[in-house]
Amino acid sequence: MSLPTGTVTFFFSDIEGSTRLIQQLGERYPDVLLAHHTVLRQALAEHGGNELRTEGDSFFIVFGSALDACSGAAAAQQALQSHAWPEGGRVQVRIGLHTGEATLVGNEYLGLDVHRAARVASAAHGGQVLVSETTRALVDHVLPSSLTLKDLGLHRLKDLARPERLYQLNIDGLPGEFPALRTLEATPNNLPTQMTSFIGRDDQVREGRELLSRARLLTLTGPGGTGKTRLSLQIAADVMDQFPDGVYFVPLAAVQDPELVPSAIAQALAISSTGGRRPIDALLEHLHDKRTLLVLDNFEQLLPAAPLAIMLLEGSPGLRVLVSSRSVLRVYGEQEFPVPPLAVPDLKALPSLSALSQFEAVRLFIERAVAVKPDFRATNENAPAIAGICERVDGLPLAIELAAARIKLFSPQALLSRLEKSLTALGSGARDLPSRQQTLRGAIQWSYEMIDAPGRRLLARFSVFARGGSLEQVESVCGPPDDIGGDVIDMLDQLADQSLVRRLPDFSEPRFLMLQTIREFAAERLEQSDEAAAIKDRHVQAFIALVQQAQPYVFGSRRKEWLDRLEMEDDNLRAALDWTLATGDAKNAMLLAACLWRFWQMRGHIHEGRARVAAALA
């Protein structure tokens, strides 16, 4: 399939009320969906539409001509209107058209205009075709007499970007009156305009909406730079129609005194307290009979104010609270939602360039790189480096955006080479961001300063673990309690609550992981202390104990179980060997090698094993 490039028009559509149709039609729904697909495909193909993607009842089509896109959309609505649908199964499709330029990577278009087109469609009603200003400018004077455009005015779409003037494509013989558009203006709100597109996170937005429908207090947690604020805003925009009395964003990063949180919320809602009245009383009176959503951003430094959220929820049955914080609030009724990094490809099995662009981290890098260097293109030559950059920074959105900004100076290959040496190559971000969000180091430093001295000591010591460690190993290397200043289990929980380490599920025993970006920061703190050598020696002893424990089992019936365990700890074993070789500890290096030779042989690491033994004997 040869896809158009340059200025193109994007078509998005989906069925209005598809969930209701599924419930009404039951077993008949698949036949109705198939008929919908057939009708749309025929109408759009006849007008030059190129089908890019179909998911469920939604279509993503690209046209080389804006006029063809309008004609195709009109033909699709006419065909859908005249089709003989079963009783109770009439399909109403909403369509959005937007014209712009996008980067074509394989068979995938990337760029702000793609997202814009999808949001135009989401503002429409069933049977309606919405057209953006750029599309209108190209077709206004060349449309056939059967098609006209109706100016619907300026609207903020749910991508939270700048307002867009929208037009309705009126089609002769079809209804032309529809309810107010599904845009941000339909609900009172103060959600801030975003200057860049929201990329990926479809699964997290969907899960966040579902969790918010069940829990009245939802806390998005994650380390600095993981995109909690942006995700919370997108969830809020998507559920806005469920809160007719308003959706309000309350920025708390600049608030340091927990006593001032009620005042900050009241200010966001434009509520004034007269006389000696307390802000909390004014809030309770204002919210008690309303269906409202509060978005409390950056709550981590205000945890003593967490009971305030419960007080508001108890006094306002229609209230929901969505919080972003590096730490959970630890109050009754709270639902935590850990925000994961963006998906990154497996560097050991890189897919094709087109498939690579499906990974959210890669898409974000490419789109932000094009924003700073319009002639940037992802190619087969630089794709492995782009994937490597995304993996090197753990898929953290802030770090990816900082890396993409460096494309003005470095090729992806050169940038990856620098990042492999140090993350300082990322530099800083936009000057209008808070200082803690301008650099990755600033984001991590913000969290580091919020933990106590024993927690900082544990964080530094934990950095000796490469790709995580089990609870037993962490206790032996980082403890004991009287040495580190507290119970290791409790302190690990606190670090996890602050999003500085991650609890890993799906293991028979508790296991913890530190993102590589945070690990480098923590390792610097360990090196600045006087205990780095001692902690690394403990790490070596812990893994000598593990390989000695494994040795009797690598030949027996439990061979796979123990080989898998050693494979999981391969990075830690390498780190232990590196330290023994760096310190000239040939005895422990050979002890590790003697216990690992069968693992190296069975799991394809024999060349590495020989090199390790040779280095120890040198």
Coordinates of C-alpha atoms in Angstrom, one line a residue:
M1 CA 0.0 0.0 0.0
S2 CA 1.4 3.4 -1.1
L3 CA 0.4 6.0 1.5
P4 CA 0.2 9.7 0.8
T5 CA 2.8 12.0 2.3
G6 CA 3.1 15.8 2.8
T7 CA -0.3 17.4 3.5
V8 CA -2.9 14.8 4.2
T9 CA -6.4 14.6 5.7
F10 CA -7.0 12.2 8.6
F11 CA -10.4 10.5 9.1
F12 CA -11.4 9.0 12.5
S13 CA -14.8 7.4 13.2
D14 CA -16.5 5.2 15.8
I15 CA -20.0 4.1 16.7
E16 CA -21.9 6.2 19.2
G17 CA -23.3 4.1 22.0
S18 CA -21.6 0.9 21.0
T19 CA -21.8 -0.5 24.5
R20 CA -25.5 0.0 24.6
L21 CA -25.8 -1.7 21.1
I22 CA -23.9 -4.7 22.4
Q23 CA -26.2 -5.1 25.3
Q24 CA -29.3 -4.6 23.2
L25 CA -28.3 -6.9 20.3
G26 CA -26.4 -9.6 22.1
E27 CA -25.4 -12.3 19.7
R28 CA -26.6 -10.2 16.7
Y29 CA -24.0 -7.5 17.4
P30 CA -21.1 -9.1 15.5
D31 CA -23.2 -9.2 12.3
V32 CA -24.1 -5.5 12.8
L33 CA -20.5 -4.6 13.3
L34 CA -19.5 -6.5 10.2
A35 CA -22.1 -4.7 8.2
H36 CA -20.8 -1.3 9.6
H37 CA -17.3 -2.2 8.5
T38 CA -18.4 -3.3 5.0
V39 CA -20.5 -0.1 4.4
L40 CA -17.7 2.2 5.6
R41 CA -14.9 0.4 3.7
Q42 CA -16.8 0.6 0.4
A43 CA -17.8 4.2 0.7
L44 CA -14.3 5.4 1.8
A45 CA -12.4 3.3 -0.7
E46 CA -14.5 4.7 -3.6
H47 CA -13.2 8.2 -2.6
G48 CA -9.5 7.3 -2.3
G49 CA -9.4 6.5 1.4
N50 CA -6.4 4.4 2.7
E51 CA -7.4 2.3 5.7
L52 CA -4.6 2.5 8.3
R53 CA -6.1 0.8 11.4
T54 CA -9.4 -0.6 12.7
E55 CA -9.9 -1.3 16.4
G56 CA -13.3 -2.6 17.4
D57 CA -15.8 -0.1 15.9
S58 CA -13.3 2.7 15.1
F59 CA -11.7 3.5 11.8
F60 CA -8.5 5.4 11.1
I61 CA -8.3 6.5 7.4
V62 CA -5.9 8.8 5.5
F63 CA -6.8 10.8 2.3
G64 CA -4.4 12.5 0.0
S65 CA -7.1 15.1 -0.7
A66 CA -9.2 17.1 1.8
L67 CA -12.0 17.2 -0.7
D68 CA -12.0 13.4 -1.2
A69 CA -12.1 13.1 2.6
C70 CA -15.2 15.2 2.9
S71 CA -16.9 13.4 0.0
G72 CA -15.9 10.0 1.5
A73 CA -17.3 11.0 4.9
A74 CA -20.6 12.2 3.3
A75 CA -20.9 9.0 1.3
A76 CA -20.3 6.9 4.4
Q77 CA -23.0 8.7 6.4
Q78 CA -25.4 8.4 3.5
A79 CA -24.7 4.7 3.1
L80 CA -25.1 4.1 6.9
Q81 CA -28.3 6.0 6.9
S82 CA -29.9 4.0 4.1
H83 CA -28.7 0.6 5.3
A84 CA -31.3 -1.8 6.5
W85 CA -30.3 -2.3 10.1
P86 CA -32.1 -4.8 12.4
E87 CA -34.7 -3.5 14.8
G88 CA -33.0 -1.8 17.7
G89 CA -29.7 -2.0 15.9
R90 CA -29.4 1.3 14.0
V91 CA -25.8 2.4 13.8
Q92 CA -24.9 6.0 14.4
V93 CA -21.3 6.9 13.5
R94 CA -19.5 10.0 14.5
I95 CA -16.7 11.3 12.1
G96 CA -13.9 13.8 12.5
L97 CA -11.7 15.2 9.7
H98 CA -8.4 17.2 10.2
T99 CA -5.8 18.1 7.7
G100 CA -2.1 18.6 8.4
E101 CA 1.3 17.1 8.1
A102 CA 2.6 14.0 9.9
T103 CA 5.8 11.9 9.9
L104 CA 5.3 8.6 8.1
V105 CA 7.2 5.8 9.7
G106 CA 6.6 2.6 7.8
N107 CA 2.9 2.5 7.6
E108 CA 2.3 4.6 10.7
Y109 CA 1.7 8.3 10.8
L110 CA 3.1 10.2 13.9
G111 CA 2.5 13.7 14.9
L112 CA 0.2 16.2 16.6
D113 CA -2.2 16.3 13.6
V114 CA -3.0 12.6 14.0
H115 CA -4.0 13.2 17.7
R116 CA -5.9 16.3 16.7
A117 CA -8.1 14.4 14.2
A118 CA -9.0 11.8 16.8
R119 CA -10.1 14.5 19.2
V120 CA -12.2 16.2 16.6
A121 CA -14.0 13.0 16.0
S122 CA -14.5 12.5 19.8
A123 CA -16.4 15.8 20.0
A124 CA -19.0 14.7 17.5
H125 CA -22.4 13.0 17.9
G126 CA -23.7 9.9 16.0
G127 CA -24.5 10.9 12.4
Q128 CA -22.4 14.0 12.6
V129 CA -19.3 14.9 10.6
L130 CA -16.9 17.5 12.1
V131 CA -14.3 19.3 10.2
S132 CA -11.3 21.3 11.5
E133 CA -10.3 24.8 10.3
T134 CA -7.4 23.6 8.2
T135 CA -9.6 21.1 6.4
R136 CA -12.3 23.8 5.8
A137 CA -9.8 26.2 4.3
L138 CA -8.9 23.6 1.6
V139 CA -12.5 22.7 0.7
D140 CA -14.7 25.7 1.4
H141 CA -15.0 26.9 -2.2
V142 CA -14.8 23.6 -4.0
L143 CA -17.4 21.4 -2.2
P144 CA -20.3 20.2 -4.3
S145 CA -23.6 21.9 -3.9
S146 CA -24.9 18.9 -1.8
L147 CA -22.4 19.6 0.9
T148 CA -22.1 22.8 3.0
L149 CA -20.1 23.8 6.1
K150 CA -21.7 25.2 9.3
D151 CA -19.4 27.2 11.6
L152 CA -19.7 25.9 15.2
G153 CA -17.2 28.3 16.7
L154 CA -14.1 27.8 18.8
H155 CA -13.9 24.7 21.0
R156 CA -11.3 23.2 23.4
L157 CA -11.0 19.5 22.6
K158 CA -10.2 16.8 25.1
D159 CA -6.5 16.8 24.1
L160 CA -6.3 20.0 26.2
A161 CA -4.5 21.8 23.4
R162 CA -5.3 25.2 22.0
P163 CA -9.0 26.0 21.0
E164 CA -10.0 24.7 17.5
R165 CA -12.6 26.3 15.3
L166 CA -14.9 23.4 14.2
Y167 CA -17.3 23.1 11.4
Q168 CA -20.2 20.7 10.7
L169 CA -20.4 19.1 7.3
N170 CA -24.1 19.4 6.3
I171 CA -25.1 16.6 3.9
D172 CA -28.3 17.0 1.8
G173 CA -31.0 14.6 2.9
L174 CA -29.4 13.8 6.3
P175 CA -30.2 15.4 9.7
G176 CA -28.3 18.6 10.4
E177 CA -29.3 19.4 14.0
F178 CA -27.3 17.9 16.9
P179 CA -26.8 18.6 20.6
A180 CA -23.9 20.7 21.8
L181 CA -20.5 19.3 21.0
R182 CA -18.7 17.0 23.5
T183 CA -15.9 19.5 24.2
L184 CA -14.4 21.0 27.3
E185 CA -16.8 23.9 27.2
A186 CA -19.7 21.6 28.0
T187 CA -18.6 21.4 31.7
P188 CA -17.2 24.1 34.0
N189 CA -13.5 23.5 34.3
N190 CA -10.1 25.1 34.7
L191 CA -8.0 22.4 33.1
P192 CA -4.8 24.0 31.8
T193 CA -4.0 24.2 28.1
Q194 CA -1.2 21.8 27.1
M195 CA 1.4 22.8 24.5
T196 CA 2.2 19.3 23.4
S197 CA 0.2 16.3 22.4
F198 CA -0.6 13.4 24.8
I199 CA 1.0 10.3 23.3
G200 CA 0.0 6.7 24.1
R201 CA -1.2 5.7 27.6
D202 CA -4.5 4.5 26.1
D203 CA -4.6 1.6 28.5
Q204 CA -3.7 3.7 31.5
V205 CA -6.4 6.3 30.6
R206 CA -9.0 3.5 30.2
E207 CA -7.9 1.9 33.5
G208 CA -7.9 5.2 35.3
R209 CA -11.4 6.0 34.1
E210 CA -12.6 2.6 35.4
L211 CA -10.9 2.9 38.7
L212 CA -12.4 6.4 39.2
S213 CA -15.8 5.0 38.5
R214 CA -15.4 2.6 41.4
A215 CA -13.3 4.5 43.9
R216 CA -14.0 8.1 45.0
L217 CA -10.3 8.7 45.8
L218 CA -7.8 7.7 43.2
T219 CA -4.1 8.4 43.6
L220 CA -1.7 8.2 40.6
T221 CA 1.8 7.3 41.9
G222 CA 5.2 7.1 40.3
P223 CA 8.7 8.5 40.2
G224 CA 9.4 12.0 39.0
G225 CA 9.2 12.3 35.3
T226 CA 6.8 9.4 34.7
G227 CA 3.9 11.6 33.5
K228 CA 1.5 11.5 36.4
T229 CA 0.3 15.1 36.0
R230 CA -0.4 14.7 32.3
L231 CA -2.1 11.4 32.7
S232 CA -4.3 12.8 35.5
L233 CA -5.3 15.7 33.3
Q234 CA -6.2 13.4 30.4
I235 CA -8.3 11.1 32.6
A236 CA -10.1 14.2 33.9
A237 CA -10.8 15.5 30.4
D238 CA -12.1 12.1 29.4
V239 CA -14.6 11.8 32.3
M240 CA -15.7 15.4 32.3
D241 CA -19.2 14.6 31.1
Q242 CA -19.8 12.6 34.3
F243 CA -19.3 15.7 36.5
P244 CA -21.8 18.4 35.4
D245 CA -20.9 20.7 38.3
G246 CA -17.2 21.0 37.2
V247 CA -13.8 19.5 37.0
Y248 CA -11.1 21.5 38.7
F249 CA -7.3 21.3 38.6
V250 CA -5.5 22.3 41.8
P251 CA -1.7 22.7 41.4
L252 CA 0.0 22.1 44.7
A253 CA 3.7 22.0 43.8
A254 CA 4.3 25.5 45.2
V255 CA 2.4 24.8 48.4
Q256 CA 4.6 23.7 51.3
D257 CA 2.3 24.1 54.3
P258 CA -0.4 21.4 54.6
E259 CA -2.6 23.9 56.4
L260 CA -2.9 25.9 53.1
V261 CA -4.3 23.1 51.0
P262 CA -8.0 24.1 51.7
S263 CA -7.2 27.6 50.6
A264 CA -5.5 26.3 47.4
I265 CA -8.6 24.2 46.5
A266 CA -10.9 27.1 47.3
Q267 CA -8.9 29.4 45.0
A268 CA -9.1 26.9 42.1
L269 CA -12.9 26.8 42.6
A270 CA -13.1 30.6 42.9
I271 CA -14.7 30.3 46.3
S272 CA -14.1 33.1 48.7
S273 CA -14.3 32.9 52.5
T274 CA -15.7 36.0 54.1
G275 CA -14.9 37.2 57.6
G276 CA -13.3 34.6 59.9
R277 CA -14.8 31.7 58.1
R278 CA -12.5 28.7 57.5
P279 CA -11.8 27.8 53.8
I280 CA -12.6 24.1 54.6
D281 CA -16.1 25.1 55.8
A282 CA -16.7 27.1 52.6
L283 CA -15.6 24.1 50.5
L284 CA -17.9 21.7 52.3
E285 CA -20.8 24.1 51.8
H286 CA -20.1 24.6 48.2
L287 CA -19.5 21.0 47.3
H288 CA -22.0 19.1 49.4
D289 CA -24.7 18.7 46.8
K290 CA -22.6 18.9 43.6
R291 CA -21.1 16.3 41.3
T292 CA -17.6 17.5 41.0
L293 CA -14.1 16.2 40.3
L294 CA -11.0 17.7 42.0
V295 CA -7.6 17.0 40.5
L296 CA -5.0 17.5 43.2
D297 CA -1.6 17.7 41.6
N298 CA 1.8 17.1 43.3
F299 CA 0.5 16.1 46.8
E300 CA 3.7 14.3 48.0
Q301 CA 5.0 17.2 50.1
L302 CA 1.6 17.7 51.8
L303 CA 0.8 14.2 53.1
P304 CA -0.3 15.5 56.6
A305 CA -3.2 17.1 54.7
A306 CA -4.4 13.8 53.3
P307 CA -7.3 13.5 55.8
L308 CA -8.7 16.7 54.2
A309 CA -9.6 14.6 51.1
I310 CA -11.6 12.2 53.2
M311 CA -13.3 15.1 55.0
L312 CA -14.4 16.6 51.7
L313 CA -15.5 13.2 50.3
E314 CA -17.6 12.5 53.4
G315 CA -19.3 15.8 53.2
S316 CA -19.9 15.7 49.4
P317 CA -21.5 12.4 48.2
G318 CA -21.1 13.5 44.5
L319 CA -17.4 14.4 44.8
R320 CA -14.5 12.4 43.3
V321 CA -10.8 13.2 44.0
L322 CA -8.0 12.4 41.6
V323 CA -4.5 12.9 43.1
S324 CA -1.1 12.8 41.5
S325 CA 1.7 12.1 44.1
R326 CA 5.0 10.4 44.3
S327 CA 3.7 8.8 47.5
V328 CA 0.4 7.2 48.4
L329 CA -1.8 9.2 50.9
R330 CA -2.4 6.2 53.1
V331 CA -6.0 7.1 54.0
Y332 CA -9.1 4.9 54.1
G333 CA -10.8 4.4 50.8
E334 CA -7.8 5.3 48.7
Q335 CA -7.2 3.4 45.4
E336 CA -3.6 3.6 44.3
F337 CA -2.8 3.5 40.6
P338 CA 1.0 3.1 40.0
V339 CA 1.8 4.8 36.7
P340 CA 4.3 2.7 34.7
P341 CA 6.9 4.0 32.4
L342 CA 6.1 4.0 28.7
A343 CA 6.5 0.7 26.8
V344 CA 10.0 0.2 25.3
P345 CA 11.1 -2.4 22.8
D346 CA 13.3 -5.4 23.6
L347 CA 16.7 -4.5 22.3
K348 CA 17.5 -8.2 21.8
A349 CA 14.7 -8.6 19.3
L350 CA 14.0 -5.3 17.6
P351 CA 11.0 -5.4 15.3
S352 CA 10.6 -3.6 12.0
L353 CA 10.7 0.2 11.8
S354 CA 6.9 0.3 11.4
A355 CA 6.3 -2.0 14.4
L356 CA 8.9 -0.1 16.4
S357 CA 6.9 3.1 16.1
Q358 CA 4.0 1.3 17.9
F359 CA 5.9 1.4 21.2
E360 CA 4.8 4.5 23.1
A361 CA 8.3 5.5 24.2
V362 CA 9.5 5.4 20.6
R363 CA 6.5 7.4 19.3
L364 CA 7.1 10.0 22.0
F365 CA 10.8 10.4 21.1
I366 CA 10.1 10.7 17.3
E367 CA 7.3 13.2 17.7
R368 CA 9.3 15.4 20.1
A369 CA 12.4 15.1 17.9
V370 CA 10.4 16.3 14.9
A371 CA 9.1 19.2 17.0
V372 CA 12.6 20.5 17.6
K373 CA 14.1 19.4 14.2
P374 CA 11.4 19.3 11.6
D375 CA 13.5 17.4 9.1
F376 CA 14.2 14.6 11.6
R377 CA 13.2 11.1 10.3
A378 CA 13.3 7.7 11.9
T379 CA 15.1 5.3 9.5
N380 CA 16.3 1.7 9.5
E381 CA 19.8 3.1 10.3
N382 CA 18.9 5.1 13.4
A383 CA 16.0 3.0 14.7
P384 CA 18.2 0.8 16.9
A385 CA 19.7 3.9 18.5
I386 CA 16.2 5.4 19.1
A387 CA 15.1 2.2 20.8
G388 CA 18.4 2.2 22.8
I389 CA 17.8 5.7 24.0
C390 CA 14.3 4.9 25.2
E391 CA 15.5 1.8 27.0
R392 CA 18.4 3.7 28.6
V393 CA 16.1 6.2 30.2
D394 CA 13.7 3.5 31.4
G395 CA 10.8 4.8 29.2
L396 CA 10.3 7.8 31.5
P397 CA 8.5 10.5 29.5
L398 CA 10.4 13.4 31.0
A399 CA 13.8 11.8 30.1
I400 CA 12.6 10.9 26.6
E401 CA 11.5 14.5 26.0
L402 CA 14.9 15.8 27.2
A403 CA 16.7 13.3 25.0
A404 CA 14.6 14.3 21.9
A405 CA 15.5 17.9 22.5
R406 CA 19.2 17.0 22.0
I407 CA 18.5 15.8 18.4
K408 CA 19.2 19.4 17.4
L409 CA 22.9 18.7 18.3
F410 CA 23.4 14.9 18.0
S411 CA 22.3 12.0 15.8
P412 CA 20.4 9.3 17.7
Q413 CA 23.6 7.1 17.5
A414 CA 25.8 9.8 18.9
L415 CA 23.2 10.7 21.6
L416 CA 23.0 7.0 22.7
S417 CA 26.7 6.8 23.0
R418 CA 26.8 9.8 25.3
L419 CA 23.9 8.5 27.4
E420 CA 25.6 5.2 27.9
K421 CA 28.4 7.1 29.7
S422 CA 26.2 9.4 31.7
L423 CA 22.6 10.7 31.9
T424 CA 23.9 14.2 32.2
A425 CA 23.8 14.3 28.4
L426 CA 20.1 14.8 28.7
G427 CA 20.5 18.5 29.7
S428 CA 17.5 20.5 30.8
G429 CA 13.9 21.1 29.5
A430 CA 11.7 24.1 28.9
R431 CA 12.4 27.1 31.1
D432 CA 8.8 27.6 31.9
L433 CA 8.6 24.3 33.7
P434 CA 9.2 24.0 37.5
S435 CA 12.9 23.5 38.3
R436 CA 12.2 20.0 39.5
Q437 CA 10.8 19.1 36.0
Q438 CA 13.5 20.8 34.0
T439 CA 16.0 18.0 34.5
L440 CA 15.7 14.3 35.3
R441 CA 18.2 14.9 38.2
G442 CA 16.0 17.6 39.6
A443 CA 12.9 15.3 39.5
I444 CA 14.8 12.6 41.4
Q445 CA 16.4 15.1 43.8
W446 CA 12.9 16.3 44.7
S447 CA 11.9 12.8 45.9
Y448 CA 15.3 12.2 47.6
E449 CA 14.9 15.3 49.7
M450 CA 11.6 14.1 51.0
I451 CA 12.9 10.9 52.7
D452 CA 14.7 10.7 56.1
A453 CA 18.4 10.0 56.6
P454 CA 17.9 6.2 57.1
G455 CA 15.8 6.1 53.9
R456 CA 18.5 7.9 52.0
R457 CA 21.1 5.5 53.3
L458 CA 19.0 2.5 52.2
L459 CA 18.5 4.1 48.8
A460 CA 22.2 4.5 48.3
R461 CA 23.0 1.0 49.5
F462 CA 20.3 -0.5 47.3
S463 CA 22.0 0.9 44.2
V464 CA 24.5 -1.9 44.3
F465 CA 21.8 -4.2 43.0
A466 CA 21.6 -4.4 39.2
R467 CA 18.0 -5.1 38.0
G468 CA 16.7 -5.5 41.5
G469 CA 17.0 -8.0 44.4
S470 CA 15.0 -10.2 46.7
L471 CA 14.0 -9.1 50.1
E472 CA 16.4 -11.6 51.7
Q473 CA 19.3 -10.3 49.6
V474 CA 18.4 -6.6 50.3
E475 CA 18.3 -7.3 54.1
S476 CA 21.7 -9.0 54.1
V477 CA 23.4 -6.4 51.9
C478 CA 21.7 -3.2 53.2
G479 CA 21.0 -4.1 56.8
P480 CA 21.1 -4.9 59.7
P481 CA 18.5 -2.5 61.3
D482 CA 20.9 -1.1 63.9
D483 CA 23.4 -0.3 61.2
I484 CA 21.1 1.4 58.7
G485 CA 18.8 3.0 61.3
G486 CA 15.6 1.1 60.9
D487 CA 13.8 -2.0 59.8
V488 CA 14.7 -2.8 56.2
I489 CA 11.2 -4.1 55.3
D490 CA 9.5 -1.0 56.6
M491 CA 12.0 1.3 54.9
L492 CA 11.7 -0.5 51.6
D493 CA 7.9 0.0 51.8
Q494 CA 8.5 3.7 52.4
L495 CA 10.9 4.0 49.4
A496 CA 8.3 2.1 47.3
D497 CA 5.6 4.5 48.6
Q498 CA 7.8 7.4 47.4
S499 CA 8.2 5.7 44.0
L500 CA 12.0 5.4 44.4
V501 CA 11.9 1.6 44.2
R502 CA 9.3 -0.6 42.7
R503 CA 7.7 -3.7 44.1
L504 CA 7.8 -6.4 41.5
P505 CA 4.7 -8.7 41.3
D506 CA 4.6 -12.3 40.1
F507 CA 7.5 -13.6 42.3
S508 CA 7.3 -16.2 44.9
E509 CA 9.1 -13.9 47.4
P510 CA 9.1 -10.1 47.6
R511 CA 11.4 -8.5 45.1
F512 CA 12.3 -4.9 44.5
L513 CA 13.7 -3.0 41.5
M514 CA 15.2 0.5 41.1
L515 CA 14.9 2.2 37.7
Q516 CA 18.3 2.7 36.2
T517 CA 17.8 6.5 36.1
I518 CA 17.3 6.5 39.9
R519 CA 20.0 3.9 40.4
E520 CA 22.6 6.1 38.9
F521 CA 21.6 9.0 41.2
A522 CA 21.7 6.7 44.3
A523 CA 25.0 5.1 43.2
E524 CA 26.5 8.6 43.2
R525 CA 25.3 9.1 46.8
L526 CA 26.9 5.7 47.8
E527 CA 30.2 6.7 46.2
Q528 CA 30.2 9.9 48.2
S529 CA 29.8 8.0 51.4
D530 CA 32.6 6.1 53.2
E531 CA 30.8 2.8 52.9
A532 CA 30.7 2.1 49.2
A533 CA 33.4 -0.6 49.3
A534 CA 31.9 -2.4 52.3
I535 CA 28.4 -2.5 50.7
K536 CA 29.8 -3.8 47.4
D537 CA 31.7 -6.5 49.3
R538 CA 28.5 -7.5 51.1
H539 CA 26.8 -7.7 47.6
V540 CA 29.5 -10.1 46.4
Q541 CA 29.1 -12.3 49.5
A542 CA 25.3 -12.4 49.0
F543 CA 25.7 -13.7 45.5
I544 CA 28.5 -16.1 46.4
A545 CA 26.0 -17.6 48.9
L546 CA 23.3 -17.8 46.1
V547 CA 25.5 -19.6 43.5
Q548 CA 26.8 -22.0 46.2
Q549 CA 23.1 -22.7 47.2
A550 CA 22.3 -23.3 43.5
Q551 CA 25.2 -25.6 42.7
P552 CA 23.7 -28.9 43.9
Y553 CA 20.5 -28.3 41.9
V554 CA 21.8 -27.5 38.4
F555 CA 22.2 -31.2 37.6
G556 CA 19.0 -32.5 39.2
S557 CA 15.3 -32.4 38.7
R558 CA 15.1 -28.8 39.9
R559 CA 17.7 -27.7 37.3
K560 CA 15.4 -25.4 35.3
E561 CA 14.1 -23.7 38.4
W562 CA 17.6 -22.8 39.6
L563 CA 19.0 -21.9 36.2
D564 CA 16.0 -19.6 35.7
R565 CA 16.8 -18.0 39.1
L566 CA 20.5 -17.5 38.1
E567 CA 19.3 -16.0 34.8
M568 CA 17.1 -13.6 36.7
E569 CA 20.2 -12.5 38.8
D570 CA 22.6 -12.4 35.8
D571 CA 23.1 -8.6 36.0
N572 CA 23.8 -8.9 39.8
L573 CA 26.2 -11.7 39.2
R574 CA 28.0 -9.6 36.6
A575 CA 28.1 -6.7 39.0
A576 CA 29.6 -8.9 41.7
L577 CA 32.3 -10.2 39.3
D578 CA 33.1 -6.7 38.1
W579 CA 33.7 -5.6 41.6
T580 CA 36.0 -8.6 42.5
L581 CA 38.0 -7.9 39.3
A582 CA 38.2 -4.2 39.9
T583 CA 39.5 -4.8 43.4
G584 CA 41.9 -7.6 42.5
D585 CA 39.9 -10.1 44.6
A586 CA 40.9 -13.1 42.5
K587 CA 39.8 -15.6 45.2
N588 CA 36.1 -14.6 45.2
A589 CA 36.2 -14.1 41.4
M590 CA 37.3 -17.7 40.9
L591 CA 34.8 -18.9 43.5
L592 CA 31.9 -17.2 41.6
A593 CA 33.2 -18.6 38.3
A594 CA 33.6 -22.1 39.7
C595 CA 30.0 -22.1 40.8
L596 CA 28.7 -20.5 37.6
W597 CA 30.4 -22.6 34.9
R598 CA 27.5 -25.0 34.4
F599 CA 25.0 -22.0 34.2
W600 CA 27.2 -20.3 31.6
Q601 CA 27.4 -23.5 29.6
M602 CA 23.7 -24.3 29.7
R603 CA 22.4 -20.8 29.1
G604 CA 24.7 -19.7 26.3
H605 CA 27.1 -17.5 28.3
I606 CA 30.2 -19.7 27.8
H607 CA 32.2 -17.0 26.0
E608 CA 31.6 -14.5 28.7
G609 CA 32.5 -17.1 31.3
R610 CA 35.9 -17.8 29.7
A611 CA 36.6 -14.1 29.5
R612 CA 35.7 -13.7 33.2
V613 CA 38.0 -16.6 34.2
A614 CA 40.8 -15.3 32.1
A615 CA 40.5 -11.8 33.7
A616 CA 40.6 -13.3 37.2
L617 CA 43.7 -15.3 36.4
A618 CA 45.5 -12.4 34.7

